[in-house]
Each structure stands twice: as structure tokens, then as C-alpha cells.
């Protein structure tokens, strides 16, 4: 574990990525509200910090030595929302929720948005742009991908479909 994960000068997102990479479960748990809602390609709209921690532990169990690298982070002016982009460098050599290892390796680039209340993450939406980890492994394990997703955020701008169809 890193020795400086509780440095209050680090942002919530920097502490998140460091704790995730270091498997520092107490710090990770402290960053979240108990009833956090998580939206991820593996599970959509799952509630509770205990699920989130189990999910993160399973990622590490399936990908020993996974490395998390933060590339960008942005915060709303009022500090209630954040967006960040980070990479996971992984190699699947362990079981994942009972599924056999695939031996696949790669880098996934993820974009996350979070909603913050009182310095805690209360909602996290995961978007994955390099789908190797999620889709290839789900295919190898015979798991159905999440298909019917409703964005939990309010619409900021909505453009009509081409030709005026709705």
C-alpha cells in the first residue's frame, strides 16, 4: 500500500485512483457514501459501498498486479460533480466472480463521472472506451453485457433525431 493515501491535499479522485491501485480498502470505503449507486458495464444501478468494495476486490483477484493510472480530472464549479479518465493495465490470471481466468491482457481506458455530497462519492457512472477487459472477458465467460441502460443524470441538452423523429 502507498504510505500517503490519506494526504488531504490530494483530491477525492486522486485518493480514489491511489486507493484502488493500492488495494487500500479502508481508504476506498471512506471515499464513498454507504448507499452509493454504481453504474458499470458489469452491473447497472447497484447500490451500496459493500458491493463496490467486493467488485474492486474481485478486479484485483482476477488481475493481480493491475495498475491504475489517472490521466485527467475535472470538477464542477460548485464541487458537487467530477469527471476523470484513467487507465487500467491488466492481465487476467485469476478467477472473477467464479469465472475461470482468460489469460487476456491489455489496457482499458475508463471515463467516470461522480456526484459528491459532503466530500463523499454518492454516485459513480463508469464509461469504458477500450472494451477489451469488459467485453472480451464477458464473452469468454459467457456473460451477457448490460444492454438496456438509462443514464442516471439529468439531460443538459437533447438534440432531436435526424429528420425530426423522436
PDB file of C-alpha atoms in Angstrom:
ATOM      1  CA  UNK A   1       0.000   0.000   0.000  1.00  0.00           C
ATOM      2  CA  UNK A   2       1.103   3.557  -0.621  1.00  0.00           C
ATOM      3  CA  UNK A   3       2.001   5.448   2.504  1.00  0.00           C
ATOM      4  CA  UNK A   4       0.490   8.766   1.507  1.00  0.00           C
ATOM      5  CA  UNK A   5      -3.089   7.858   0.506  1.00  0.00           C
ATOM      6  CA  UNK A   6      -4.616   9.990   3.255  1.00  0.00           C
ATOM      7  CA  UNK A   7      -2.902  13.205   2.210  1.00  0.00           C
ATOM      8  CA  UNK A   8      -5.725  15.747   2.418  1.00  0.00           C
ATOM      9  CA  UNK A   9      -4.047  17.820  -0.296  1.00  0.00           C
ATOM     10  CA  UNK A  10      -4.923  15.107  -2.818  1.00  0.00           C
ATOM     11  CA  UNK A  11      -8.312  15.362  -4.486  1.00  0.00           C
ATOM     12  CA  UNK A  12     -11.091  12.817  -3.972  1.00  0.00           C
ATOM     13  CA  UNK A  13     -10.314  11.372  -7.404  1.00  0.00           C
ATOM     14  CA  UNK A  14      -6.569  11.155  -6.774  1.00  0.00           C
ATOM     15  CA  UNK A  15      -7.260   9.375  -3.483  1.00  0.00           C
ATOM     16  CA  UNK A  16      -9.718   7.042  -5.282  1.00  0.00           C
ATOM     17  CA  UNK A  17      -7.255   6.002  -8.005  1.00  0.00           C
ATOM     18  CA  UNK A  18      -4.436   5.559  -5.481  1.00  0.00           C
ATOM     19  CA  UNK A  19      -6.591   3.515  -3.093  1.00  0.00           C
ATOM     20  CA  UNK A  20      -7.947   1.391  -5.950  1.00  0.00           C
ATOM     21  CA  UNK A  21      -4.466   0.673  -7.272  1.00  0.00           C
ATOM     22  CA  UNK A  22      -3.022   0.006  -3.801  1.00  0.00           C
ATOM     23  CA  UNK A  23      -5.968  -2.132  -2.660  1.00  0.00           C
ATOM     24  CA  UNK A  24      -6.391   0.226   0.285  1.00  0.00           C
ATOM     25  CA  UNK A  25      -9.948  -0.842   1.098  1.00  0.00           C
ATOM     26  CA  UNK A  26     -10.394   1.311   4.251  1.00  0.00           C
ATOM     27  CA  UNK A  27      -9.477   4.485   2.330  1.00  0.00           C
ATOM     28  CA  UNK A  28     -11.636   3.452  -0.624  1.00  0.00           C
ATOM     29  CA  UNK A  29     -14.582   2.749   1.681  1.00  0.00           C
ATOM     30  CA  UNK A  30     -14.145   6.149   3.354  1.00  0.00           C
ATOM     31  CA  UNK A  31     -14.398   7.930  -0.016  1.00  0.00           C
ATOM     32  CA  UNK A  32     -17.942   6.606  -0.594  1.00  0.00           C
ATOM     33  CA  UNK A  33     -21.315   7.228   0.988  1.00  0.00           C
ATOM     34  CA  UNK A  34     -22.717   3.954   2.415  1.00  0.00           C
ATOM     35  CA  UNK A  35     -25.581   3.956  -0.112  1.00  0.00           C
ATOM     36  CA  UNK A  36     -23.511   4.930  -3.186  1.00  0.00           C
ATOM     37  CA  UNK A  37     -25.048   3.937  -6.525  1.00  0.00           C
ATOM     38  CA  UNK A  38     -22.697   2.413  -9.114  1.00  0.00           C
ATOM     39  CA  UNK A  39     -23.348   2.204 -12.855  1.00  0.00           C
ATOM     40  CA  UNK A  40     -20.816  -0.024 -14.652  1.00  0.00           C
ATOM     41  CA  UNK A  41     -20.771  -2.318 -17.702  1.00  0.00           C
ATOM     42  CA  UNK A  42     -20.838  -5.249 -15.253  1.00  0.00           C
ATOM     43  CA  UNK A  43     -23.803  -4.030 -13.200  1.00  0.00           C
ATOM     44  CA  UNK A  44     -26.123  -1.050 -13.717  1.00  0.00           C
ATOM     45  CA  UNK A  45     -27.612   0.856 -10.786  1.00  0.00           C
ATOM     46  CA  UNK A  46     -26.186  -1.291  -7.997  1.00  0.00           C
ATOM     47  CA  UNK A  47     -26.471   0.315  -4.588  1.00  0.00           C
ATOM     48  CA  UNK A  48     -24.123   0.126  -1.624  1.00  0.00           C
ATOM     49  CA  UNK A  49     -20.472   0.550  -0.753  1.00  0.00           C
ATOM     50  CA  UNK A  50     -20.155  -3.131   0.182  1.00  0.00           C
ATOM     51  CA  UNK A  51     -20.908  -4.181  -3.425  1.00  0.00           C
ATOM     52  CA  UNK A  52     -18.444  -1.614  -4.707  1.00  0.00           C
ATOM     53  CA  UNK A  53     -15.680  -2.917  -2.432  1.00  0.00           C
ATOM     54  CA  UNK A  54     -16.386  -6.537  -3.386  1.00  0.00           C
ATOM     55  CA  UNK A  55     -16.326  -5.534  -7.054  1.00  0.00           C
ATOM     56  CA  UNK A  56     -12.927  -3.811  -6.636  1.00  0.00           C
ATOM     57  CA  UNK A  57     -11.540  -6.774  -4.684  1.00  0.00           C
ATOM     58  CA  UNK A  58     -12.675  -9.137  -7.464  1.00  0.00           C
ATOM     59  CA  UNK A  59     -10.966  -6.954 -10.086  1.00  0.00           C
ATOM     60  CA  UNK A  60      -7.701  -7.319  -8.154  1.00  0.00           C
ATOM     61  CA  UNK A  61      -8.222 -11.049  -7.562  1.00  0.00           C
ATOM     62  CA  UNK A  62      -8.791 -11.602 -11.288  1.00  0.00           C
ATOM     63  CA  UNK A  63      -5.981  -9.263 -12.351  1.00  0.00           C
ATOM     64  CA  UNK A  64      -3.146  -9.482  -9.797  1.00  0.00           C
ATOM     65  CA  UNK A  65      -0.849  -6.518 -10.265  1.00  0.00           C
ATOM     66  CA  UNK A  66      -3.457  -4.410 -12.081  1.00  0.00           C
ATOM     67  CA  UNK A  67      -2.134  -0.870 -12.350  1.00  0.00           C
ATOM     68  CA  UNK A  68      -4.379   2.222 -12.203  1.00  0.00           C
ATOM     69  CA  UNK A  69      -3.121   5.474 -13.756  1.00  0.00           C
ATOM     70  CA  UNK A  70      -5.020   8.794 -13.567  1.00  0.00           C
ATOM     71  CA  UNK A  71      -4.795  10.932 -16.707  1.00  0.00           C
ATOM     72  CA  UNK A  72      -7.427  13.691 -16.298  1.00  0.00           C
ATOM     73  CA  UNK A  73      -9.783  15.023 -13.639  1.00  0.00           C
ATOM     74  CA  UNK A  74     -12.285  17.863 -13.736  1.00  0.00           C
ATOM     75  CA  UNK A  75     -14.653  19.283 -11.123  1.00  0.00           C
ATOM     76  CA  UNK A  76     -17.803  21.371 -11.408  1.00  0.00           C
ATOM     77  CA  UNK A  77     -17.532  24.908 -10.076  1.00  0.00           C
ATOM     78  CA  UNK A  78     -19.628  24.018  -7.034  1.00  0.00           C
ATOM     79  CA  UNK A  79     -17.608  20.835  -6.341  1.00  0.00           C
ATOM     80  CA  UNK A  80     -20.624  18.502  -6.488  1.00  0.00           C
ATOM     81  CA  UNK A  81     -19.575  16.679  -9.672  1.00  0.00           C
ATOM     82  CA  UNK A  82     -16.314  15.336 -11.020  1.00  0.00           C
ATOM     83  CA  UNK A  83     -15.212  13.582 -14.173  1.00  0.00           C
ATOM     84  CA  UNK A  84     -11.984  11.715 -14.663  1.00  0.00           C
ATOM     85  CA  UNK A  85     -10.182   9.470 -17.121  1.00  0.00           C
ATOM     86  CA  UNK A  86      -7.855   6.735 -16.055  1.00  0.00           C
ATOM     87  CA  UNK A  87      -6.250   3.592 -17.428  1.00  0.00           C
ATOM     88  CA  UNK A  88      -6.180   0.093 -16.006  1.00  0.00           C
ATOM     89  CA  UNK A  89      -3.266  -2.049 -17.163  1.00  0.00           C
ATOM     90  CA  UNK A  90      -4.378  -5.630 -16.527  1.00  0.00           C
ATOM     91  CA  UNK A  91      -3.669  -9.318 -17.068  1.00  0.00           C
ATOM     92  CA  UNK A  92      -6.412 -11.800 -16.203  1.00  0.00           C
ATOM     93  CA  UNK A  93      -4.703 -14.666 -14.374  1.00  0.00           C
ATOM     94  CA  UNK A  94      -7.208 -15.206 -11.563  1.00  0.00           C
ATOM     95  CA  UNK A  95     -10.891 -16.090 -11.284  1.00  0.00           C
ATOM     96  CA  UNK A  96     -13.505 -13.336 -11.467  1.00  0.00           C
ATOM     97  CA  UNK A  97     -16.780 -13.943  -9.607  1.00  0.00           C
ATOM     98  CA  UNK A  98     -16.324 -17.682 -10.177  1.00  0.00           C
ATOM     99  CA  UNK A  99     -15.297 -17.423 -13.834  1.00  0.00           C
ATOM    100  CA  UNK A 100     -12.036 -19.020 -14.934  1.00  0.00           C
ATOM    101  CA  UNK A 101      -9.137 -16.753 -15.990  1.00  0.00           C
ATOM    102  CA  UNK A 102      -8.936 -15.980 -19.695  1.00  0.00           C
ATOM    103  CA  UNK A 103      -5.222 -15.140 -19.805  1.00  0.00           C
ATOM    104  CA  UNK A 104      -6.139 -11.952 -21.689  1.00  0.00           C
ATOM    105  CA  UNK A 105      -4.106  -8.821 -21.037  1.00  0.00           C
ATOM    106  CA  UNK A 106      -4.496  -5.226 -22.072  1.00  0.00           C
ATOM    107  CA  UNK A 107      -5.223  -1.654 -21.103  1.00  0.00           C
ATOM    108  CA  UNK A 108      -8.700  -0.277 -20.562  1.00  0.00           C
ATOM    109  CA  UNK A 109      -9.287   3.443 -20.577  1.00  0.00           C
ATOM    110  CA  UNK A 110     -12.240   4.444 -18.459  1.00  0.00           C
ATOM    111  CA  UNK A 111     -14.133   7.680 -18.033  1.00  0.00           C
ATOM    112  CA  UNK A 112     -16.022   8.070 -14.779  1.00  0.00           C
ATOM    113  CA  UNK A 113     -18.368  10.749 -13.557  1.00  0.00           C
ATOM    114  CA  UNK A 114     -19.167  11.045  -9.891  1.00  0.00           C
ATOM    115  CA  UNK A 115     -21.610  13.031  -7.833  1.00  0.00           C
ATOM    116  CA  UNK A 116     -20.273  14.244  -4.494  1.00  0.00           C
ATOM    117  CA  UNK A 117     -22.042  15.155  -1.266  1.00  0.00           C
ATOM    118  CA  UNK A 118     -20.117  16.283   1.798  1.00  0.00           C
ATOM    119  CA  UNK A 119     -16.859  15.093   0.228  1.00  0.00           C
ATOM    120  CA  UNK A 120     -18.186  11.542  -0.380  1.00  0.00           C
ATOM    121  CA  UNK A 121     -18.969   9.849  -3.681  1.00  0.00           C
ATOM    122  CA  UNK A 122     -22.722   9.165  -3.779  1.00  0.00           C
ATOM    123  CA  UNK A 123     -22.993   8.135  -7.435  1.00  0.00           C
ATOM    124  CA  UNK A 124     -20.459   6.816  -9.932  1.00  0.00           C
ATOM    125  CA  UNK A 125     -21.041   6.202 -13.635  1.00  0.00           C
ATOM    126  CA  UNK A 126     -18.373   4.216 -15.477  1.00  0.00           C
ATOM    127  CA  UNK A 127     -17.840   4.594 -19.199  1.00  0.00           C
ATOM    128  CA  UNK A 128     -15.287   2.359 -20.883  1.00  0.00           C
ATOM    129  CA  UNK A 129     -13.746   3.332 -24.224  1.00  0.00           C
ATOM    130  CA  UNK A 130     -11.337   0.416 -24.659  1.00  0.00           C
ATOM    131  CA  UNK A 131     -13.618  -2.542 -24.106  1.00  0.00           C
ATOM    132  CA  UNK A 132     -11.087  -5.372 -24.011  1.00  0.00           C
ATOM    133  CA  UNK A 133     -11.360  -6.003 -20.277  1.00  0.00           C
ATOM    134  CA  UNK A 134     -15.113  -5.805 -20.042  1.00  0.00           C
ATOM    135  CA  UNK A 135     -16.442  -7.230 -23.292  1.00  0.00           C
ATOM    136  CA  UNK A 136     -13.783  -9.775 -24.208  1.00  0.00           C
ATOM    137  CA  UNK A 137     -13.824 -11.279 -20.761  1.00  0.00           C
ATOM    138  CA  UNK A 138     -17.604 -11.237 -20.537  1.00  0.00           C
ATOM    139  CA  UNK A 139     -17.683 -13.068 -23.889  1.00  0.00           C
ATOM    140  CA  UNK A 140     -15.088 -15.594 -22.710  1.00  0.00           C
ATOM    141  CA  UNK A 141     -17.113 -16.169 -19.537  1.00  0.00           C
ATOM    142  CA  UNK A 142     -20.440 -16.418 -21.368  1.00  0.00           C
ATOM    143  CA  UNK A 143     -21.867 -13.391 -19.539  1.00  0.00           C
ATOM    144  CA  UNK A 144     -24.418 -11.112 -21.167  1.00  0.00           C
ATOM    145  CA  UNK A 145     -23.369  -7.458 -21.372  1.00  0.00           C
ATOM    146  CA  UNK A 146     -25.586  -4.801 -19.857  1.00  0.00           C
ATOM    147  CA  UNK A 147     -27.728  -3.633 -22.794  1.00  0.00           C
ATOM    148  CA  UNK A 148     -30.630  -1.562 -21.537  1.00  0.00           C
ATOM    149  CA  UNK A 149     -29.122   1.405 -19.739  1.00  0.00           C
ATOM    150  CA  UNK A 150     -30.768   4.624 -18.682  1.00  0.00           C
ATOM    151  CA  UNK A 151     -28.412   7.471 -17.854  1.00  0.00           C
ATOM    152  CA  UNK A 152     -28.986   8.473 -14.223  1.00  0.00           C
ATOM    153  CA  UNK A 153     -28.132  12.139 -14.918  1.00  0.00           C
ATOM    154  CA  UNK A 154     -30.485  14.887 -15.992  1.00  0.00           C
ATOM    155  CA  UNK A 155     -30.335  15.864 -19.654  1.00  0.00           C
ATOM    156  CA  UNK A 156     -28.382  19.046 -20.226  1.00  0.00           C
ATOM    157  CA  UNK A 157     -29.002  19.257 -23.983  1.00  0.00           C
ATOM    158  CA  UNK A 158     -31.106  16.931 -26.110  1.00  0.00           C
ATOM    159  CA  UNK A 159     -30.866  17.085 -29.896  1.00  0.00           C
ATOM    160  CA  UNK A 160     -33.775  15.670 -31.940  1.00  0.00           C
ATOM    161  CA  UNK A 161     -33.111  12.644 -34.132  1.00  0.00           C
ATOM    162  CA  UNK A 162     -32.240  13.327 -37.768  1.00  0.00           C
ATOM    163  CA  UNK A 163     -35.344  14.125 -39.788  1.00  0.00           C
ATOM    164  CA  UNK A 164     -37.256  15.311 -36.719  1.00  0.00           C
ATOM    165  CA  UNK A 165     -38.146  11.798 -35.475  1.00  0.00           C
ATOM    166  CA  UNK A 166     -38.284  11.355 -31.747  1.00  0.00           C
TER     167      UNK A 166
END
